[in-house]
Amino acid sequence: MKIDKNKLLKYKSVIGLLAFSIIISFVSPQFLTFSNILNVFRQTSINSIIAAGMTFVILTGGIDLSVGSVLAFAGAICASLIASGMNAFFAIAIALMVGTLAGAISGIIISRGKVQPFIATLVSMTVLRGATLVFTDGRPITLVSGENAERFSTIGNGYFLGIPVPIYITLIVFVAAYYILRQTRLGRYVYALGGNEEATKLSGISVAKIKVIVYALSGLCAALAGVIITSRLASAQPNAGSGYELDAIAAVVLGGTSLSGGMGSIFGTVTGALIIGVLNNALNILNVSSYYQMIVKGAVILIAVLLDRKK
Amino acid sequence: MAKPLLQMKGITKEFPGVKALDQIDFNIYEGKVMALLGENGAGKSTLMKILSGVYQMDEGELYFKENHIKFKTPRDSQDVGIAIIHQELNLVPQLTIGENIFLGREPVNKFKRIDWKKLYANSSKLLERLGIEKDPMELVSNLSIGEQQMVEIAKALSLDAKIIIMDEPTDALTDKETAALFKVINELRENGCGIVYISHRLKEIFEICDMATVLRDGKFITEDLVTNLNEDLIIEAMVGRKLEEQFPRVDVELKEVVLEVKNLSNEYIEDISFTLRKGEIIGIAGLMGSGRTELAKTIFGSLPVREGEVFIDQKQYTISSPKSALEHGIAYVSEDRKGQGLILDLSVKENMSLSDLKQFESFLFKLNGQNEEHMVRHYIDNMSIRTPSMDQTVKNLSGGNQQKVSIAKGLMTKPKILILDEPTRGVDVGAKKEIYNLINQFKKEGMSIIIISSELPEVLGMCDRILVMFNGKITGAFNRKEASQEQILRCAVGIEEA
Ligand SMILES: Nc1ncnc2c1ncn2[C@@H]1O[C@H](COP(=O)(O)OP(=O)(O)OP(=O)(O)O)[C@@H](O)[C@H]1O
Ligand SMILES: [Mg+2]
């Protein structure tokens, strides 16, 4: 059989993920159990959702450092609204809107103010973290029992047909992201903008609008992740999500999306997030101390990216 | 005939879906300029990229002075003494002219620090040799495409190479710059350099080349002395058939005025007024830097207007952005396909439909792939764009085929007014005629067209009216019948007011 080299290259991150999983399943038989696999998927869902939004941003050649802070801020707002007795559904909707708005503001600063994405989102990251601390007074907002709080808890802890709810949410996010990127005008514009901003402008496309939209989407995804975490822990931590931007960026890059924009796919991001998830899981199963985990994780990411560079 | 300085034998190269080169033989002789000719996508650039070590061949052999050689990297090729000026510019815009010329080969002093004085002195000498009046400390991003091309040429000269490959060097050059380049080529020839010269401008072949090799569809057709050839013979070898009249002009009855520009001014242009009728083709001639492109971009909304008015169909139109220009039926095809026209990493299809994707939008914002592909297919066939599929990345097309995609992209917006900036740059003779035919077809359908071109025969052959620009102003306006090459040239250098 003739193996198409190009197909192989296209799916190299998937192949990497599979190879990696097989090795781990040999080292630890515990890995390849149904419950553990579900576990991996659930643990990965937060990072996956954030990374999905990050993919849009990185495809345009930008970066969003504020996702961790947006996550915490949206989580805090959601928790406090529910704690004050608001219907969980409305509380979630408001939290998601707040996250979207926060992202859109970063987008406006970047496109209208002509500020580098790195700087603009570094600012949002700092300001929103501060705002969260002010808002929560530096203490977690805990959701005590009650019908409303219980219903809210389903999002992070519930099961449907034996599969955790966060996995369904992640799936929906990725299907939507795939649809937008591959089937709609917006998706084309995102790739075009990352490929050549000047030519995109001359094609009659409002580049500023696209930028605002992608950062808004990234904010929306981060807020959604915040809602899930808050629900899972039944509390909003003011320091939630710090450092998450790096995991999300790592997932996107591991998935083969170019940091300079214009090239990459949402499919790659799923695999990237799963590689990180599997790695985290394996290190836990193998009882590697959390200090060493960081070192190993860094090394694996480096190796993956290096392998990717050698075409 | 003397022994070749360099021989390429039986070169074959395949890309996914394309056999770019099939058993090609090619020779370069000492002290001779060898023309390499062929249609867009014939394989010229690919052959030269193999010779300069950018691509690896699948089959074939290289001999330098009868020694068998192999190139693994561009460096190997440089070490043998081969320099190449690529068709697509490869300069770093944020660096100065001098830094670009000596990039990676900066002269150093005895402490291994870069010897800036020497670098800039040497750069100055090179620029002078090419007759460019520019400070080597100027940033490349401030240069026009023509000037950037000259910097590429200076870079190749700085290598003191034995073989110099020039892939469409005059594509973006003014006549004056071209003359300066030819002077340098003559000097190089006298010093015994072997030169490869690729161009779609056949006149230049007779002016500067000693020999010619013709490729067609990746196959070797012939090698001969230029004195044994004429334009018709070359075209026949390239295209495989005879070509009739080059400018197939059609006359249509001119209807109402669709575009009226009144006293338009900004940083680049001054007091521009003209009208364009339905079915009319206006040519804008002028030297590079005369403000032609800037005028087009101002009308298209990508440069700000300071003063003046524009009317479309007698209604005043406030220029604000390319987006609104496109909505008003104005399309602009840039002269700089790589920098401003195309998105190189996207596919042929995605590029072509980008300016007017909205027409394919259906339920739930989904793009109707079938309609889109149907339309793209239509233009690929109509313009004979050579690509293995519409999903091929534009970057992988030959230069001339990229140009065609860029034009198709403008056409797909179905504009009322089409502005073409150097539309046939880098396009082969056969395809040029196809583009002219297409322009005529649109003219018959009632489209109005503005052609900006440095090629006077093209302007004279295709346009109903000709405007000449100099220093941002219109210095001459002619009807086709009364225009002559001399008059236009005089206006273009600002000698005469017509
Ligand atoms: N990197 C690549 N990947 C895939 N196909 C390629 C690549 N480079 C060139 N080709 C294909 O090889 C063929 C020859 O291309 P080449 O650039 O050599 O043409 P050319 O003779 O220089 O044409 P032009 O006059 O338009 O510059 C074309 O069909 C082109 O699409
Ligand atoms: Mg070429």
XYZ file of N, CA and C in Angstrom, chain A residues 57-187:
393
model
N -7.935 33.517 17.643
C -7.048 34.664 17.834
C -5.693 34.406 17.169
N -5.146 33.222 17.408
C -3.810 32.934 16.882
C -3.844 32.832 15.359
N -4.942 32.341 14.807
C -5.051 32.274 13.343
C -4.987 33.661 12.703
N -5.444 34.678 13.423
C -5.342 36.028 12.856
C -3.958 36.625 13.095
N -3.096 35.871 13.739
C -1.749 36.376 14.017
C -1.672 37.086 15.358
N -2.704 36.988 16.173
C -2.706 37.641 17.481
C -2.436 36.666 18.605
N -2.642 37.129 19.838
C -2.494 36.257 21.001
C -3.407 36.801 22.094
N -3.931 35.945 22.943
C -4.796 36.431 24.016
C -4.289 35.924 25.356
N -3.638 36.819 26.104
C -3.102 36.431 27.409
C -4.139 36.563 28.514
N -5.285 37.160 28.192
C -6.232 37.509 29.251
C -7.199 36.387 29.609
N -7.120 35.241 28.898
C -8.151 34.211 29.083
C -8.292 33.729 30.531
N -7.171 33.563 31.233
C -7.231 33.093 32.622
C -7.998 34.074 33.504
N -7.726 35.353 33.313
C -8.403 36.367 34.120
C -9.871 36.481 33.755
N -10.178 36.361 32.456
C -11.580 36.400 32.028
C -12.326 35.245 32.685
N -11.665 34.086 32.698
C -12.250 32.893 33.312
C -12.614 33.168 34.779
N -11.674 33.729 35.516
C -11.914 33.982 36.940
C -13.015 35.019 37.140
N -12.965 36.074 36.328
C -13.924 37.166 36.459
C -15.338 36.670 36.161
N -15.461 35.964 35.049
C -16.786 35.457 34.676
C -17.284 34.464 35.715
N -16.376 33.629 36.212
C -16.756 32.651 37.239
C -17.272 33.356 38.488
N -16.571 34.393 38.900
C -16.959 35.124 40.116
C -18.328 35.764 39.941
N -18.533 36.370 38.768
C -19.823 37.017 38.515
C -20.949 35.986 38.534
N -20.693 34.866 37.869
C -21.697 33.809 37.812
C -22.044 33.332 39.224
N -20.998 33.072 40.017
C -21.219 32.551 41.372
C -21.974 33.555 42.230
N -21.582 34.817 42.141
C -22.223 35.784 43.034
C -23.686 35.989 42.632
N -23.975 35.931 41.326
C -25.364 36.078 40.890
C -26.216 34.917 41.396
N -25.629 33.725 41.313
C -26.387 32.561 41.773
C -26.557 32.607 43.288
N -25.479 33.004 43.949
C -25.535 33.104 45.409
C -26.602 34.112 45.834
N -26.778 35.158 45.003
C -27.777 36.170 45.355
C -29.182 35.715 44.968
N -29.265 34.476 44.438
C -30.587 33.908 44.197
C -31.078 33.980 42.770
N -30.235 34.450 41.869
C -30.677 34.535 40.479
C -30.786 33.144 39.873
N -31.672 33.007 38.926
C -31.835 31.770 38.172
C -30.520 31.417 37.487
N -30.097 30.162 37.602
C -28.787 29.751 37.088
C -28.640 30.056 35.602
N -29.707 29.856 34.873
C -29.659 30.078 33.431
C -29.275 31.525 33.093
N -29.939 32.471 33.797
C -29.635 33.880 33.533
C -28.235 34.242 34.004
N -27.862 33.661 35.135
C -26.531 33.955 35.675
C -25.452 33.529 34.678
N -25.656 32.372 34.100
C -24.674 31.882 33.129
C -24.656 32.804 31.907
N -25.831 33.157 31.428
C -25.902 34.021 30.252
C -25.173 35.333 30.502
N -25.375 35.904 31.683
C -24.720 37.179 31.985
C -23.211 36.993 32.055
N -22.770 35.891 32.712
C -21.330 35.639 32.813
C -20.709 35.513 31.422
N -21.402 34.807 30.540
C -20.868 34.635 29.180
C -20.814 35.970 28.450
N -21.833 36.797 28.657
C -21.836 38.101 28.006
C -20.697 38.975 28.513
N -20.471 38.900 29.820
C -19.386 39.693 30.396
C -18.042 39.261 29.789
N -17.843 37.955 29.680
C -16.594 37.459 29.081
C -16.444 37.916 27.647
N -17.534 37.842 26.885
C -17.505 38.260 25.484
C -17.156 39.740 25.391
N -17.785 40.507 26.248
C -17.544 41.945 26.238
C -16.087 42.250 26.584
N -15.560 41.551 27.599
C -14.172 41.775 27.994
C -13.250 41.496 26.807
N -13.521 40.390 26.089
C -12.712 40.076 24.915
C -12.858 41.142 23.845
N -14.108 41.581 23.620
C -14.349 42.590 22.589
C -13.584 43.875 22.896
N -13.519 44.225 24.191
C -12.791 45.453 24.544
C -11.307 45.297 24.203
N -10.733 44.137 24.517
C -9.334 43.897 24.103
C -9.222 44.070 22.594
N -10.186 43.502 21.868
C -10.172 43.580 20.405
C -10.233 45.014 19.914
N -11.045 45.834 20.584
C -11.154 47.237 20.168
C -9.848 47.973 20.445
N -9.265 47.683 21.607
C -7.987 48.333 21.927
C -6.946 47.964 20.866
N -6.961 46.700 20.446
C -5.975 46.233 19.466
C -6.230 46.846 18.087
N -7.494 46.823 17.635
C -7.740 47.248 16.262
C -7.856 48.759 16.131
N -8.559 49.406 17.050
C -8.714 50.860 16.939
C -7.512 51.587 17.527
N -7.032 51.081 18.649
C -5.917 51.750 19.307
C -4.574 51.346 18.744
N -4.564 50.382 17.813
C -3.328 49.902 17.203
C -2.280 49.517 18.255
N -2.759 48.794 19.276
C -1.855 48.299 20.314
C -1.533 46.841 19.986
N -0.295 46.432 20.228
C 0.082 45.039 19.997
C -0.802 44.110 20.830
N -1.280 43.009 20.245
C -2.136 42.080 20.986
C -1.505 41.616 22.299
N -0.218 41.379 22.270
C 0.468 40.919 23.479
C 0.276 41.932 24.609
N 0.518 43.195 24.296
C 0.418 44.248 25.311
C -1.040 44.438 25.737
N -1.919 44.563 24.740
C -3.323 44.847 25.050
C -3.914 43.767 25.959
N -3.634 42.500 25.642
C -4.249 41.444 26.447
C -3.495 41.244 27.762
N -2.242 41.655 27.802
C -1.514 41.648 29.077
C -2.192 42.638 30.024
N -2.592 43.779 29.473
C -3.301 44.780 30.263
C -4.640 44.211 30.746
N -5.420 43.621 29.831
C -6.715 43.065 30.259
C -6.510 42.002 31.305
N -5.459 41.213 31.126
C -5.173 40.139 32.068
C -4.987 40.714 33.470
N -4.185 41.767 33.565
C -3.890 42.362 34.863
C -5.125 43.044 35.449
N -5.777 43.863 34.608
C -6.927 44.626 35.094
C -8.044 43.697 35.553
N -8.332 42.662 34.756
C -9.434 41.771 35.120
C -9.117 40.949 36.357
N -7.864 40.573 36.511
C -7.496 39.827 37.724
C -7.715 40.745 38.936
N -7.299 41.999 38.781
C -7.520 42.972 39.854
C -9.007 43.129 40.128
N -9.774 43.267 39.065
C -11.215 43.463 39.223
C -11.839 42.279 39.951
N -11.367 41.073 39.629
C -11.905 39.881 40.287
C -11.603 39.912 41.782
N -10.361 40.303 42.095
C -9.963 40.349 43.509
C -10.778 41.398 44.259
N -10.997 42.549 43.614
C -11.809 43.589 44.244
C -13.224 43.071 44.464
N -13.756 42.485 43.392
C -15.145 42.021 43.404
C -15.381 40.958 44.476
N -14.403 40.050 44.635
C -14.595 38.942 45.582
C -13.970 39.241 46.930
N -13.317 40.411 46.990
C -12.619 40.751 48.222
C -11.522 39.728 48.519
N -11.048 39.083 47.492
C -9.955 38.133 47.643
C -10.365 36.797 48.231
N -11.669 36.596 48.428
C -12.116 35.329 49.023
C -12.965 34.561 48.012
N -12.935 33.246 48.106
C -13.782 32.464 47.201
C -15.270 32.724 47.460
N -16.055 32.689 46.390
C -17.511 32.765 46.561
C -18.038 31.340 46.495
N -18.527 30.863 47.603
C -18.964 29.471 47.648
C -20.480 29.377 47.506
N -20.898 28.385 46.744
C -22.326 28.196 46.521
C -22.854 27.176 47.518
N -23.704 27.624 48.413
C -24.276 26.691 49.369
C -25.467 25.997 48.729
N -25.920 24.952 49.349
C -26.957 24.142 48.725
C -28.242 24.939 48.514
N -29.089 24.359 47.744
C -30.311 25.044 47.309
C -30.627 24.504 45.933
N -31.866 24.606 45.528
C -32.269 23.991 44.275
C -31.519 24.595 43.103
N -31.421 25.915 43.131
C -30.743 26.627 42.065
C -29.280 26.213 41.951
N -28.600 26.179 43.078
C -27.180 25.822 43.101
C -26.994 24.388 42.640
N -27.921 23.531 42.958
C -27.806 22.147 42.556
C -27.952 21.996 41.043
N -28.923 22.748 40.540
C -29.111 22.685 39.098
C -27.837 23.177 38.382
N -27.259 24.224 38.934
C -26.046 24.776 38.361
C -24.906 23.775 38.411
N -24.906 22.978 39.448
C -23.826 22.006 39.640
C -23.783 20.952 38.523
N -24.924 20.722 37.864
C -24.981 19.723 36.790
C -23.952 20.011 35.694
N -23.739 21.295 35.421
C -22.852 21.663 34.313
C -21.460 21.092 34.502
N -20.950 21.171 35.697
C -19.592 20.692 35.931
C -19.543 19.252 36.402
N -20.604 18.783 37.066
C -20.536 17.468 37.706
C -21.493 16.430 37.143
N -22.439 16.891 36.335
C -23.472 15.972 35.878
C -22.994 14.971 34.838
N -23.821 13.947 34.668
C -23.562 12.944 33.633
C -24.768 12.843 32.742
N -24.553 12.542 31.483
C -25.654 12.264 30.586
C -25.256 11.043 29.770
N -26.068 9.998 29.825
C -25.739 8.726 29.178
C -24.352 8.236 29.588
N -24.020 8.446 30.831
C -22.762 7.928 31.349
C -21.533 8.744 30.994
N -21.752 9.883 30.369
C -20.603 10.707 29.990
C -20.754 12.085 30.636
N -19.648 12.610 31.209
C -19.734 13.890 31.911
C -20.224 15.024 30.998
N -21.041 15.891 31.562
C -21.587 17.010 30.805
C -20.514 17.918 30.172
N -19.423 18.243 30.883
C -18.407 19.120 30.263
C -17.890 18.583 28.923
N -17.903 17.249 28.780
C -17.424 16.685 27.517
C -18.378 17.058 26.381
N -19.690 17.033 26.680
C -20.651 17.449 25.654
C -20.448 18.918 25.287
N -20.248 19.718 26.319
C -20.083 21.158 26.053
C -18.859 21.395 25.155
N -17.773 20.671 25.505
C -16.560 20.817 24.695
C -16.832 20.428 23.247
N -17.546 19.327 23.104
C -17.859 18.845 21.755
C -18.634 19.904 20.971
N -19.626 20.499 21.628
C -20.425 21.520 20.949
C -19.546 22.708 20.548
N -18.666 23.111 21.473
C -17.782 24.245 21.176
C -16.936 23.940 19.942
N -16.409 22.714 19.881
C -15.523 22.408 18.763
C -16.278 22.268 17.437
N -17.453 21.696 17.508
C -18.240 21.600 16.271
C -18.573 23.010 15.770
N -18.960 23.883 16.711
C -19.279 25.260 16.318
C -18.049 25.958 15.747
N -16.902 25.774 16.418
C -15.684 26.429 15.958
C -15.295 25.910 14.568
N -15.424 24.610 14.400
C -15.102 24.033 13.098
C -16.016 24.619 12.032
N -17.292 24.686 12.360
C -18.272 25.207 11.400
C -17.934 26.648 11.016
N -17.645 27.457 12.025
C -17.345 28.867 11.730
C -16.083 28.970 10.882
N -15.055 28.230 11.254
C -13.778 28.377 10.552
C -13.830 27.811 9.144
N -14.553 26.744 8.949
C -14.503 26.058 7.657
C -15.672 26.343 6.736
N -16.791 26.769 7.310
C -17.988 26.881 6.477
C -18.519 28.295 6.313
N -17.967 29.236 7.053
C -18.571 30.567 6.969
C -17.562 31.614 6.483
N -18.144 32.756 6.145
C -17.375 33.899 5.693
C -16.360 34.311 6.760
N -16.848 34.371 8.014
C -15.972 34.803 9.099
C -14.701 33.951 9.144
N -14.872 32.640 8.992
C -13.721 31.745 9.040
C -12.707 32.076 7.964
